[in-house]
Amino acid sequence: MDPVSHEKVIVRLVRGLDKLKEPAARSLIIWMFGEYSFMGDLTTKIVPPVLKYLAWSFVAEVVETKLQILNSSAKVIMRCTEEDMEEFKSIVAYVIELATCDLNYDVRDRARLLSRLLPCYMTHQGSSHQPQNGDIYKELANHIFNGKLQPTSHPASNYRIYLPGSLSQVVLHAAPGYAPLPKPQSMELNHNVTAAIRGKAKLSGSDSDAESGSSTYESSSVYDSESEGAGLSDRDTVESHQAQEDNQDAPLVQIYDASIQQGQAGQNTEENLADLISTDLTELMSKSALESWLDEAPAEPVVQNLTQTSSARVSFTNRNFERKPKLHTLLDPSGSNGLSVLYAFSPEVSPRSRLLVCVDLYFENVTTQQLTDITIESEEASSSVDFIDQTSEGYSGVPTIVPVEGIHSLAPQQMAKLVLQVHFHHHILPLKLSVFCNGKRHPAKLHPDIAYFVRPLPMDLNTFLCKENQLRGMFEYARRCAFKDHLQKLGHEDSAEHIDKNLQVAQSVASKILSNANIHLVSMDMPVTFSVDDASGLCWRFSGEILSTSKPCLITILAEGRASGPLDLAVKVNSEDTVFALNLLNRVVAIID
């Protein structure tokens, strides 16, 4: 661009400064004014009034515009002639003085820089001689404000020389098999070649898409849309339809744990990776060459990764865990004439309905007199049945509590146990009950536990992993918590040096979960490590089925840390029921903490 030839354009832009309100536009025009202020006759004439206008509007400008005004003022004072120097000195000194008192740090710093670099400002303050090292300041100022930028040679836009819509246009270099369109009338084809091409076009039923210029290899990429695939031949369509029928029963994702069927997992992974790569590209080059061409680091061998993450699976399915169900108070003896009623949720499954939760009731007579006619009834029996009829069809036959035979008499210090089958209508609100004893009614509340709104769902590890892969993304919820219960058990052991700490941690976590939730332990993975105290990598997998929807619910717990200290556990729940999964996740975290 030749600024002199566009002098009128610059003048017209500068004259419109008082009408422009956009800070970016004002800053750009002010930069043009300072850069080309003395390039021609017209621009030289407008410098004094424009500089006065900028000094007048300096206080009201934004920070970016103020900085450009300071830069342009410095350029004007350095390029002006001796005749106009005195007039410009006073204006620039006034602008720098305003900038020195500005509220912005950058503006004040720029003003201090100009006050040291511009000799004119020093003279205006009363100095009659040039400051020390004036030549150095002058050379530095000329280098900053009068330095010419080297023209940058922009590389040719490679994307313009490749066919639109082709892979070469995306990667900005020639893709394998790419061929540009020939120039018009530059190819001489004999009659046989022309006839063969026309015959192939008739068989494939190609339309205008066949003349788009894309190569054969690019048109068969797996990233093409359905509309782009309309030009494929009938033979390819039939083969793809047959391939879809053959793979209809195959699972969507085939990823297995490193410790299970390593050879099969590696083989399946290699097959899946091969399927993701276009067949035509793999015929042109190998997979490693393709990754190198795409400027990507080659993937590490699958077998090597499996070796590094190998683990030994320890099964506890045949091991009897110590279950300690938590007891809750249903009826306090102080307000019930000496009858104490405790309850704990039972892992038993109700034979009557899958919506019922089994609750163990423990009755105890803490008085010296005999208690008779002990029964339990629900206060919400009628209302809950009506609620079920209105909300969920098919569940109207499920009562709030299943009638159970009461206790005829209870001697002093005697205990009795009953199994109560309860249908909770909400996982938070308690169920109101009435306990009758000696002809008197005592109100009570039975609080639900969402960890028992599921029942064990036995499955092997392969089934668990396949189901977990299907419930990824929006069906996956995770939280972190700390676990310290194993420290008490390790501290009470006499021979703590000779016990397996990782095994103790595994038993503690599994026993804690199974004692407070009605789920099935699928497996526990213990990593191979030379450190006895390292518990990182311990993994527990539990499975259950939601009572209300019969949908599977998977729980995975992964440990990090040392066995001799608190463990950091990552708890993950996979389920299609979002609300239930989030509440169950919070309950599992509360159990662990």
Coordinates of C-alpha atoms in Angstrom, one line a residue:
M1 CA 0.0 0.0 0.0
D2 CA 1.3 3.5 -0.9
P3 CA 0.1 5.9 1.8
V4 CA 0.7 9.0 -0.4
S5 CA -1.7 7.7 -3.0
H6 CA -4.4 7.2 -0.4
E7 CA -3.8 10.5 1.4
K8 CA -7.4 11.7 0.8
V9 CA -8.7 8.5 2.4
I10 CA -6.7 9.1 5.5
V11 CA -7.8 12.7 5.8
R12 CA -11.5 11.6 5.4
L13 CA -11.1 9.0 8.1
V14 CA -9.5 11.5 10.5
R15 CA -12.2 14.1 9.8
G16 CA -14.8 11.5 11.0
L17 CA -13.2 11.0 14.4
D18 CA -15.7 13.2 16.2
K19 CA -18.6 11.0 14.8
L20 CA -17.1 7.7 15.7
K21 CA -17.9 6.2 19.1
E22 CA -16.4 2.7 18.7
P23 CA -13.1 2.6 20.7
A24 CA -11.4 0.1 18.3
A25 CA -12.2 2.2 15.3
R26 CA -11.0 5.4 16.9
S27 CA -7.8 3.7 18.0
L28 CA -7.1 2.5 14.5
I29 CA -7.7 5.8 12.9
I30 CA -5.5 7.6 15.5
W31 CA -2.8 5.0 14.7
M32 CA -3.1 5.8 11.0
F33 CA -2.9 9.5 11.8
G34 CA 0.4 9.1 13.8
E35 CA 1.9 6.7 11.3
Y36 CA 1.2 8.8 8.2
S37 CA 1.0 12.3 9.6
F38 CA 3.8 13.8 7.4
M39 CA 3.5 11.6 4.3
G40 CA 1.9 14.2 2.1
D41 CA 0.7 17.8 1.8
L42 CA -2.8 17.2 3.0
T43 CA -1.9 15.2 6.1
T44 CA 0.7 17.7 7.1
K45 CA -1.9 20.5 7.2
I46 CA -4.3 18.6 9.4
V47 CA -1.8 17.6 12.1
P48 CA -2.1 20.7 14.4
P49 CA -5.9 20.7 14.6
V50 CA -6.1 17.0 15.0
L51 CA -3.5 16.9 17.7
K52 CA -5.4 19.6 19.6
Y53 CA -8.6 17.7 19.2
L54 CA -6.9 14.5 20.6
A55 CA -5.5 16.5 23.6
W56 CA -9.0 17.9 24.2
S57 CA -10.7 14.5 24.1
F58 CA -7.9 12.6 25.9
V59 CA -9.7 12.5 29.3
A60 CA -12.9 11.0 27.9
E61 CA -11.2 8.2 25.9
V62 CA -10.8 4.6 26.9
V63 CA -7.5 3.1 27.8
E64 CA -6.7 1.7 24.3
T65 CA -7.4 5.0 22.7
K66 CA -5.4 6.9 25.3
L67 CA -2.4 4.7 24.5
Q68 CA -2.7 5.3 20.8
I69 CA -3.0 9.1 21.4
L70 CA 0.3 9.0 23.3
N71 CA 2.0 6.9 20.6
S72 CA 0.8 9.2 17.9
S73 CA 1.8 12.3 19.8
A74 CA 5.3 10.9 20.1
K75 CA 5.5 10.2 16.4
V76 CA 4.3 13.7 15.6
I77 CA 6.8 15.4 17.8
M78 CA 9.7 13.3 16.4
R79 CA 8.8 13.8 12.7
C80 CA 7.7 17.4 12.7
T81 CA 9.8 20.3 11.4
E82 CA 11.6 22.9 13.4
E83 CA 9.0 25.5 12.5
D84 CA 6.1 23.6 14.1
M85 CA 8.2 22.2 17.0
E86 CA 7.2 24.8 19.6
E87 CA 3.5 24.4 19.0
F88 CA 3.6 20.7 19.1
K89 CA 5.8 20.7 22.3
S90 CA 3.1 22.4 24.3
I91 CA 0.4 20.1 23.1
V92 CA 2.4 16.9 23.6
A93 CA 3.6 18.1 27.1
Y94 CA -0.1 18.7 28.0
V95 CA -1.1 15.2 26.9
I96 CA 1.8 13.6 28.8
E97 CA 0.9 15.6 31.9
L98 CA -2.7 14.3 31.6
A99 CA -1.6 10.8 31.2
T100 CA 0.7 11.0 34.2
C101 CA -2.3 11.6 36.4
D102 CA -4.5 9.0 34.8
L103 CA -6.1 6.3 36.9
N104 CA -4.9 3.4 34.7
Y105 CA -1.5 1.9 35.4
D106 CA -0.6 1.3 31.7
V107 CA -1.4 4.9 30.7
R108 CA 0.8 6.3 33.5
D109 CA 3.6 4.0 32.7
R110 CA 3.4 5.0 29.0
A111 CA 3.5 8.6 30.0
R112 CA 6.7 8.1 32.1
L113 CA 8.3 6.3 29.3
L114 CA 7.6 9.1 26.9
S115 CA 8.8 11.7 29.4
R116 CA 12.2 10.0 29.4
L117 CA 12.5 9.3 25.7
L118 CA 11.3 12.6 24.3
P119 CA 13.9 15.4 24.7
C120 CA 11.3 18.0 23.9
Y121 CA 9.4 17.2 27.1
M122 CA 12.5 17.6 29.2
T123 CA 13.1 21.0 27.6
H124 CA 9.5 22.0 28.2
Q125 CA 10.1 21.5 32.0
G126 CA 12.8 24.1 32.0
S127 CA 15.9 22.2 31.0
S128 CA 18.0 24.2 28.6
H129 CA 20.3 21.4 27.5
Q130 CA 19.8 17.9 26.4
P131 CA 19.8 15.3 29.2
Q132 CA 22.6 12.9 29.8
N133 CA 22.8 10.1 27.2
G134 CA 20.4 12.1 25.0
D135 CA 21.7 10.4 21.9
I136 CA 20.9 7.0 23.3
Y137 CA 17.4 8.1 24.2
K138 CA 16.9 9.6 20.7
E139 CA 18.1 6.4 19.0
L140 CA 15.9 4.3 21.3
A141 CA 12.8 6.5 20.6
N142 CA 13.4 6.3 16.8
H143 CA 13.7 2.6 17.0
I144 CA 10.4 2.3 18.9
F145 CA 8.3 4.8 17.1
N146 CA 9.9 5.2 13.7
G147 CA 11.0 1.7 13.1
K148 CA 9.7 0.1 9.9
L149 CA 8.1 -3.2 10.2
Q150 CA 9.5 -5.8 7.9
P151 CA 6.9 -7.0 5.4
T152 CA 5.9 -10.5 6.3
S153 CA 5.7 -12.8 3.3
H154 CA 2.5 -14.7 3.9
P155 CA 2.7 -18.3 2.7
A156 CA 0.5 -19.2 -0.1
S157 CA -3.0 -20.3 0.9
N158 CA -2.6 -24.0 0.3
Y159 CA -6.3 -24.6 1.0
R160 CA -7.1 -22.6 -2.2
I161 CA -5.2 -24.9 -4.5
Y162 CA -7.0 -28.0 -3.4
L163 CA -10.5 -29.1 -4.4
P164 CA -13.3 -27.8 -2.1
G165 CA -14.6 -30.6 0.1
S166 CA -11.6 -32.8 -0.3
L167 CA -9.5 -34.2 2.5
S168 CA -6.4 -32.3 1.1
Q169 CA -8.2 -29.0 1.7
V170 CA -8.7 -29.9 5.4
V171 CA -5.1 -31.1 6.1
L172 CA -3.6 -28.4 3.9
H173 CA -1.4 -30.8 2.0
A174 CA -1.8 -33.4 -0.7
A175 CA -3.6 -36.5 0.8
P176 CA -2.8 -40.0 -0.5
G177 CA -4.5 -40.5 -3.8
Y178 CA -5.3 -36.9 -4.4
A179 CA -5.3 -35.7 -8.0
P180 CA -6.4 -32.2 -9.0
L181 CA -8.8 -31.6 -11.8
P182 CA -7.1 -31.5 -15.2
K183 CA -7.2 -28.4 -17.2
P184 CA -9.8 -28.2 -19.9
Q185 CA -9.0 -30.1 -23.0
S186 CA -5.6 -31.2 -21.6
M187 CA -6.3 -34.9 -21.6
E188 CA -6.4 -37.1 -24.7
L189 CA -8.4 -40.2 -24.2
N190 CA -8.8 -42.9 -26.7
H191 CA -12.1 -44.4 -27.6
N192 CA -11.7 -47.5 -25.5
V193 CA -11.0 -45.6 -22.3
T194 CA -13.9 -43.2 -22.9
A195 CA -16.3 -46.1 -23.4
A196 CA -15.1 -47.9 -20.3
I197 CA -15.6 -44.8 -18.2
R198 CA -19.1 -44.2 -19.6
G199 CA -20.1 -47.8 -18.9
K200 CA -18.9 -47.6 -15.3
A201 CA -20.9 -44.4 -14.9
K202 CA -24.0 -46.1 -16.1
L203 CA -23.6 -49.1 -13.8
S204 CA -22.9 -47.0 -10.7
G205 CA -25.8 -44.6 -11.4
S206 CA -23.6 -41.7 -10.6
D207 CA -25.1 -38.2 -10.4
S208 CA -23.6 -34.8 -10.2
D209 CA -21.8 -35.7 -7.0
A210 CA -19.5 -38.0 -9.1
E211 CA -18.1 -34.8 -10.8
S212 CA -17.2 -33.0 -7.5
G213 CA -13.5 -33.7 -8.0
S214 CA -13.0 -35.7 -4.9
S215 CA -10.8 -38.8 -5.3
T216 CA -12.0 -42.3 -5.0
Y217 CA -10.2 -42.8 -1.7
E218 CA -11.7 -39.7 -0.1
S219 CA -15.2 -40.5 -1.2
S220 CA -15.1 -43.8 0.7
S221 CA -14.0 -42.4 4.0
V222 CA -15.9 -43.4 7.1
Y223 CA -16.6 -39.7 7.9
D224 CA -18.7 -39.2 4.8
S225 CA -22.4 -38.4 5.4
E226 CA -25.3 -40.4 4.2
S227 CA -25.9 -37.9 1.4
E228 CA -22.4 -38.2 0.1
G229 CA -22.7 -42.0 0.1
A230 CA -25.6 -41.9 -2.3
G231 CA -23.2 -42.3 -5.3
L232 CA -21.8 -45.6 -4.2
S233 CA -22.2 -48.6 -6.5
D234 CA -25.0 -51.2 -6.0
R235 CA -22.4 -53.8 -5.2
D236 CA -21.0 -51.7 -2.3
T237 CA -24.5 -51.0 -1.0
V238 CA -25.3 -54.7 -0.9
E239 CA -22.1 -55.6 0.8
S240 CA -22.5 -52.9 3.4
H241 CA -26.1 -54.1 4.0
Q242 CA -24.9 -57.7 4.5
A243 CA -22.2 -56.5 6.8
Q244 CA -24.7 -54.6 8.9
E245 CA -26.9 -57.7 9.2
D246 CA -23.8 -59.8 10.2
N247 CA -22.9 -57.3 12.9
Q248 CA -26.4 -56.6 14.1
D249 CA -26.0 -58.9 17.1
A250 CA -22.5 -57.7 18.0
P251 CA -22.2 -55.3 21.0
L252 CA -21.6 -51.7 20.4
V253 CA -18.5 -51.4 22.5
Q254 CA -16.1 -54.3 23.1
I255 CA -13.7 -53.1 25.9
Y256 CA -12.5 -55.5 28.6
D257 CA -10.5 -55.2 31.7
A258 CA -6.7 -55.6 31.4
S259 CA -6.7 -58.6 33.8
I260 CA -9.3 -60.6 32.0
Q261 CA -8.8 -62.3 28.6
Q262 CA -5.9 -60.2 27.6
G263 CA -5.4 -61.9 24.3
Q264 CA -9.1 -61.6 23.3
A265 CA -9.3 -58.0 24.5
G266 CA -6.2 -57.1 22.5
Q267 CA -7.5 -58.8 19.4
N268 CA -10.9 -57.2 19.7
T269 CA -9.3 -53.7 20.2
E270 CA -7.1 -54.2 17.1
E271 CA -10.2 -55.2 15.1
N272 CA -12.1 -52.2 16.2
L273 CA -9.2 -49.9 15.4
A274 CA -8.9 -51.4 11.9
D275 CA -12.7 -50.9 11.3
L276 CA -12.4 -47.2 12.2
I277 CA -9.8 -46.7 9.5
S278 CA -11.0 -46.4 5.9
T279 CA -10.4 -49.6 3.9
D280 CA -9.0 -47.6 0.9
L281 CA -6.5 -45.7 3.1
T282 CA -5.3 -48.9 4.7
E283 CA -4.7 -50.4 1.3
L284 CA -2.6 -47.4 0.4
M285 CA -0.4 -47.4 3.5
S286 CA 0.1 -49.1 6.8
K287 CA -1.6 -47.9 10.0
S288 CA 1.7 -46.5 11.4
A289 CA 2.4 -44.7 8.2
L290 CA -1.1 -43.2 8.2
E291 CA -0.6 -41.9 11.8
S292 CA 2.7 -40.4 10.8
W293 CA 1.2 -38.7 7.8
L294 CA -1.6 -37.2 10.0
D295 CA 1.2 -35.8 12.2
E296 CA 0.1 -37.9 15.2
A297 CA 2.3 -39.9 17.6
P298 CA 2.0 -43.6 16.8
A299 CA -0.2 -45.5 19.3
E300 CA 1.6 -47.8 21.7
P301 CA 1.1 -51.5 21.2
V302 CA -2.0 -52.8 22.9
V303 CA -0.1 -55.8 24.4
Q304 CA 2.4 -53.5 26.0
N305 CA -0.4 -51.5 27.7
L306 CA -2.1 -54.6 28.9
T307 CA 1.2 -55.8 30.4
Q308 CA 1.7 -52.6 32.3
T309 CA -1.8 -52.6 33.7
S310 CA -2.0 -56.3 34.5
S311 CA -3.7 -57.1 37.7
A312 CA -4.6 -60.2 39.8
R313 CA -8.3 -60.6 40.5
V314 CA -9.2 -61.9 43.9
S315 CA -12.7 -63.3 44.1
F316 CA -14.6 -63.0 47.4
T317 CA -17.8 -64.7 46.3
N318 CA -17.1 -67.8 48.4
R319 CA -16.0 -65.9 51.4
N320 CA -18.3 -65.1 54.3
F321 CA -18.0 -61.4 55.0
E322 CA -18.8 -60.0 58.4
R323 CA -22.1 -58.2 58.0
K324 CA -23.1 -55.7 60.7
P325 CA -26.4 -54.1 59.8
K326 CA -27.0 -50.8 61.5
L327 CA -29.8 -50.7 64.0
H328 CA -32.2 -47.8 64.2
T329 CA -34.7 -46.9 66.9
L330 CA -38.3 -47.2 66.0
L331 CA -39.8 -46.9 69.5
D332 CA -38.1 -45.6 72.6
P333 CA -38.9 -47.4 75.8
S334 CA -39.2 -44.2 77.8
G335 CA -42.4 -43.2 75.9
S336 CA -43.9 -46.7 75.3
N337 CA -44.2 -48.1 78.8
G338 CA -40.9 -50.1 78.6
L339 CA -41.2 -51.5 75.0
S340 CA -38.1 -51.0 73.0
V341 CA -38.3 -51.6 69.2
L342 CA -35.3 -51.5 67.0
Y343 CA -35.2 -52.1 63.2
A344 CA -32.6 -52.9 60.6
F345 CA -32.9 -53.4 56.9
S346 CA -32.6 -57.0 55.8
P347 CA -30.9 -58.3 52.6
E348 CA -33.7 -60.8 52.1
V349 CA -35.9 -60.4 49.0
S350 CA -39.6 -60.4 49.5
P351 CA -41.3 -63.4 47.9
R352 CA -44.6 -61.5 47.5
S353 CA -43.6 -58.5 45.4
R354 CA -40.4 -56.9 44.1
L355 CA -41.5 -53.5 45.5
L356 CA -41.4 -54.7 49.1
V357 CA -38.4 -54.1 51.3
C358 CA -37.8 -56.5 54.2
V359 CA -37.2 -54.9 57.6
D360 CA -36.1 -56.8 60.7
L361 CA -37.9 -55.6 63.9
Y362 CA -36.3 -56.4 67.3
F363 CA -38.7 -56.1 70.3
E364 CA -37.5 -56.1 73.9
N365 CA -39.3 -55.7 77.2
V366 CA -37.1 -53.6 79.5
T367 CA -39.7 -53.5 82.3
T368 CA -40.5 -55.9 85.1
Q369 CA -44.0 -56.4 83.9
Q370 CA -45.4 -58.5 81.1
L371 CA -46.4 -56.8 77.8
T372 CA -49.2 -58.3 75.7
D373 CA -50.9 -57.8 72.3
I374 CA -48.0 -56.2 70.4
T375 CA -49.0 -55.4 66.8
I376 CA -47.9 -52.9 64.1
E377 CA -50.1 -51.1 61.6
S378 CA -49.6 -48.4 59.1
E379 CA -51.2 -45.1 59.4
E380 CA -51.0 -44.5 55.7
A381 CA -52.5 -47.7 54.5
S382 CA -55.7 -46.2 52.9
S383 CA -54.1 -43.0 51.6
S384 CA -51.1 -44.8 50.1
V385 CA -53.2 -47.3 48.3
D386 CA -55.2 -44.5 46.7
F387 CA -51.9 -42.8 45.8
I388 CA -50.7 -46.0 44.1
D389 CA -53.9 -46.4 42.1
Q390 CA -53.5 -42.9 40.7
T391 CA -49.8 -42.9 40.0
S392 CA -48.7 -46.4 38.9
E393 CA -51.0 -48.9 37.3
G394 CA -50.3 -52.5 38.2
Y395 CA -49.0 -51.7 41.7
S396 CA -52.4 -51.2 43.3
G397 CA -52.3 -54.7 44.9
V398 CA -49.1 -53.9 46.8
P399 CA -50.0 -52.9 50.4
T400 CA -47.9 -50.4 52.4
I401 CA -47.0 -53.1 54.9
V402 CA -47.8 -56.8 54.7
P403 CA -49.9 -57.9 57.6
V404 CA -47.8 -59.9 60.1
E405 CA -48.8 -61.9 63.1
G406 CA -48.3 -59.9 66.3
I407 CA -46.6 -60.9 69.6
H408 CA -49.1 -62.3 72.1
S409 CA -47.0 -61.7 75.2
L410 CA -43.5 -60.6 76.0
A411 CA -42.0 -61.4 79.4
P412 CA -39.6 -59.1 81.2
Q413 CA -36.2 -58.8 79.6
Q414 CA -37.4 -61.0 76.8
M415 CA -36.6 -60.3 73.1
A416 CA -38.5 -61.2 69.9
K417 CA -38.0 -60.7 66.2
L418 CA -40.4 -60.0 63.4
V419 CA -39.8 -59.5 59.6
L420 CA -41.9 -56.7 58.2
Q421 CA -42.4 -56.3 54.5
V422 CA -42.8 -52.6 53.7
H423 CA -43.6 -50.7 50.5
F424 CA -41.9 -47.2 50.6
H425 CA -43.5 -44.6 48.4
H426 CA -40.6 -42.3 48.6
H427 CA -36.9 -42.7 49.3
I428 CA -36.7 -39.7 51.7
L429 CA -40.0 -39.3 53.5
P430 CA -40.5 -41.7 56.5
L431 CA -43.4 -44.1 56.8
K432 CA -45.8 -43.5 59.7
L433 CA -46.6 -46.6 61.8
S434 CA -48.6 -47.3 64.9
V435 CA -47.3 -49.8 67.5
F436 CA -50.0 -51.2 69.8
C437 CA -49.0 -52.6 73.2
N438 CA -51.3 -53.4 76.1
G439 CA -54.2 -51.7 74.3
K440 CA -52.3 -48.4 73.8
R441 CA -51.2 -46.9 70.5
H442 CA -47.7 -45.5 70.1
P443 CA -46.8 -43.6 66.9
A444 CA -43.5 -44.3 65.2
K445 CA -41.7 -43.4 62.0
L446 CA -39.8 -45.9 59.8
H447 CA -37.1 -44.0 57.8
P448 CA -36.3 -45.4 54.4
D449 CA -32.8 -46.4 53.2
I450 CA -32.3 -46.1 49.4
A451 CA -29.4 -48.6 49.6
Y452 CA -32.1 -51.3 50.1
F453 CA -34.3 -50.1 47.3
V454 CA -32.3 -52.5 45.1
R455 CA -31.8 -56.2 45.2
P456 CA -28.7 -58.2 44.3
L457 CA -28.2 -58.8 40.6
P458 CA -25.7 -61.7 40.2
M459 CA -23.4 -61.3 37.2
D460 CA -19.9 -62.2 36.1
L461 CA -17.1 -59.7 35.5
N462 CA -17.4 -59.8 31.7
T463 CA -21.1 -59.0 31.9
F464 CA -20.5 -56.2 34.3
L465 CA -17.9 -54.6 32.1
C466 CA -20.1 -54.9 29.0
K467 CA -23.0 -53.4 30.8
E468 CA -20.8 -50.6 32.2
N469 CA -19.7 -49.7 28.7
Q470 CA -23.3 -49.3 27.7
L471 CA -24.0 -46.9 30.6
R472 CA -21.3 -44.4 29.9
G473 CA -21.6 -40.6 29.6
M474 CA -24.9 -39.3 30.8
F475 CA -25.6 -42.5 32.8
E476 CA -22.4 -42.2 34.8
Y477 CA -22.1 -40.4 38.1
A478 CA -19.0 -40.1 40.4
R479 CA -17.9 -38.7 43.7
R480 CA -14.8 -39.0 46.0
C481 CA -14.7 -39.7 49.7
A482 CA -12.3 -40.9 52.4
F483 CA -12.2 -44.3 54.1
K484 CA -10.7 -44.8 57.6
D485 CA -12.4 -47.8 59.1
H486 CA -9.6 -50.2 58.2
L487 CA -7.2 -48.3 60.4
Q488 CA -8.9 -49.4 63.6
K489 CA -8.8 -53.0 62.5
L490 CA -5.1 -52.8 61.6
G491 CA -4.3 -51.1 64.9
H492 CA -6.0 -53.9 67.0
E493 CA -4.1 -56.7 65.2
D494 CA -1.3 -58.1 67.3
S495 CA 0.7 -59.4 64.3
A496 CA 0.2 -56.4 62.1
E497 CA 3.5 -56.9 60.4
H498 CA 2.6 -60.4 59.1
I499 CA -0.9 -59.7 57.8
D500 CA -1.8 -58.7 54.2
K501 CA -2.8 -55.1 54.6
N502 CA -4.4 -54.9 51.1
L503 CA -6.5 -57.9 52.0
Q504 CA -7.6 -56.3 55.2
V505 CA -8.6 -53.1 53.3
A506 CA -10.5 -55.1 50.7
Q507 CA -12.4 -57.0 53.4
S508 CA -13.2 -53.8 55.3
V509 CA -14.6 -51.9 52.3
A510 CA -16.6 -54.9 51.1
S511 CA -18.0 -55.6 54.5
K512 CA -18.9 -52.0 55.0
I513 CA -20.8 -51.8 51.8
L514 CA -22.5 -55.2 52.0
S515 CA -23.6 -54.5 55.6
N516 CA -25.4 -51.3 54.6
A517 CA -26.7 -52.0 51.0
N518 CA -28.5 -54.9 49.4
I519 CA -26.2 -55.4 46.4
H520 CA -24.1 -58.2 44.9
L521 CA -20.3 -58.2 45.0
V522 CA -19.1 -59.0 41.5
S523 CA -15.3 -58.9 42.0
M524 CA -12.4 -57.1 43.7
D525 CA -9.2 -56.5 41.7
M526 CA -5.9 -56.2 43.5
P527 CA -3.0 -54.8 41.5
V528 CA 0.3 -56.5 41.3
T529 CA 2.8 -54.3 43.2
F530 CA 6.0 -54.8 45.2
S531 CA 4.9 -52.4 47.9
V532 CA 3.0 -54.1 50.7
D533 CA 1.6 -50.8 51.9
D534 CA 0.4 -49.5 48.5
A535 CA -3.4 -49.9 48.2
S536 CA -3.7 -47.8 45.0
G537 CA -5.6 -49.7 42.3
L538 CA -7.9 -51.7 44.6
C539 CA -11.2 -51.9 42.8
W540 CA -14.6 -53.2 44.0
R541 CA -17.5 -53.8 41.7
F542 CA -21.1 -54.3 42.9
S543 CA -24.3 -54.9 40.9
G544 CA -27.9 -54.5 41.8
E545 CA -31.4 -54.1 40.3
I546 CA -33.7 -51.2 41.1
L547 CA -36.9 -52.5 42.7
S548 CA -39.3 -50.1 41.1
T549 CA -38.0 -50.3 37.5
S550 CA -35.9 -53.5 37.4
K551 CA -33.1 -51.5 35.7
P552 CA -29.5 -52.5 36.5
C553 CA -27.4 -50.4 38.8
L554 CA -23.6 -50.8 38.8
I555 CA -21.3 -49.5 41.5
T556 CA -17.5 -49.2 41.1
I557 CA -15.1 -48.2 43.9
L558 CA -11.5 -47.4 43.2
A559 CA -8.9 -46.8 46.0
E560 CA -5.9 -44.5 46.0
G561 CA -3.3 -44.2 48.8
R562 CA -1.6 -46.4 51.3
A563 CA -3.1 -49.0 53.5
S564 CA -1.6 -47.6 56.6
G565 CA -3.4 -44.3 56.2
P566 CA -6.7 -42.9 55.1
L567 CA -7.7 -44.0 51.6
D568 CA -9.1 -41.8 48.9
L569 CA -12.0 -43.7 47.3
A570 CA -13.6 -42.8 44.0
V571 CA -17.2 -44.0 43.9
K572 CA -19.0 -44.3 40.5
V573 CA -22.6 -45.3 39.8
N574 CA -23.9 -46.3 36.4
S575 CA -27.6 -46.4 35.9
E576 CA -30.3 -45.2 33.5
D577 CA -32.4 -43.8 36.3
T578 CA -30.6 -40.4 36.9
V579 CA -32.5 -39.4 40.1
F580 CA -32.1 -42.8 41.7
A581 CA -28.4 -43.1 40.8
L582 CA -27.5 -39.7 42.2
N583 CA -29.3 -40.4 45.5
L584 CA -27.7 -43.9 45.7
L585 CA -24.3 -42.3 45.0
N586 CA -24.8 -39.9 47.9
R587 CA -25.9 -42.8 50.1
V588 CA -22.8 -45.0 49.3
V589 CA -20.5 -42.0 50.0
A590 CA -22.3 -41.5 53.4
I591 CA -21.8 -45.2 54.2
I592 CA -18.1 -45.1 53.4
D593 CA -17.5 -41.8 55.4

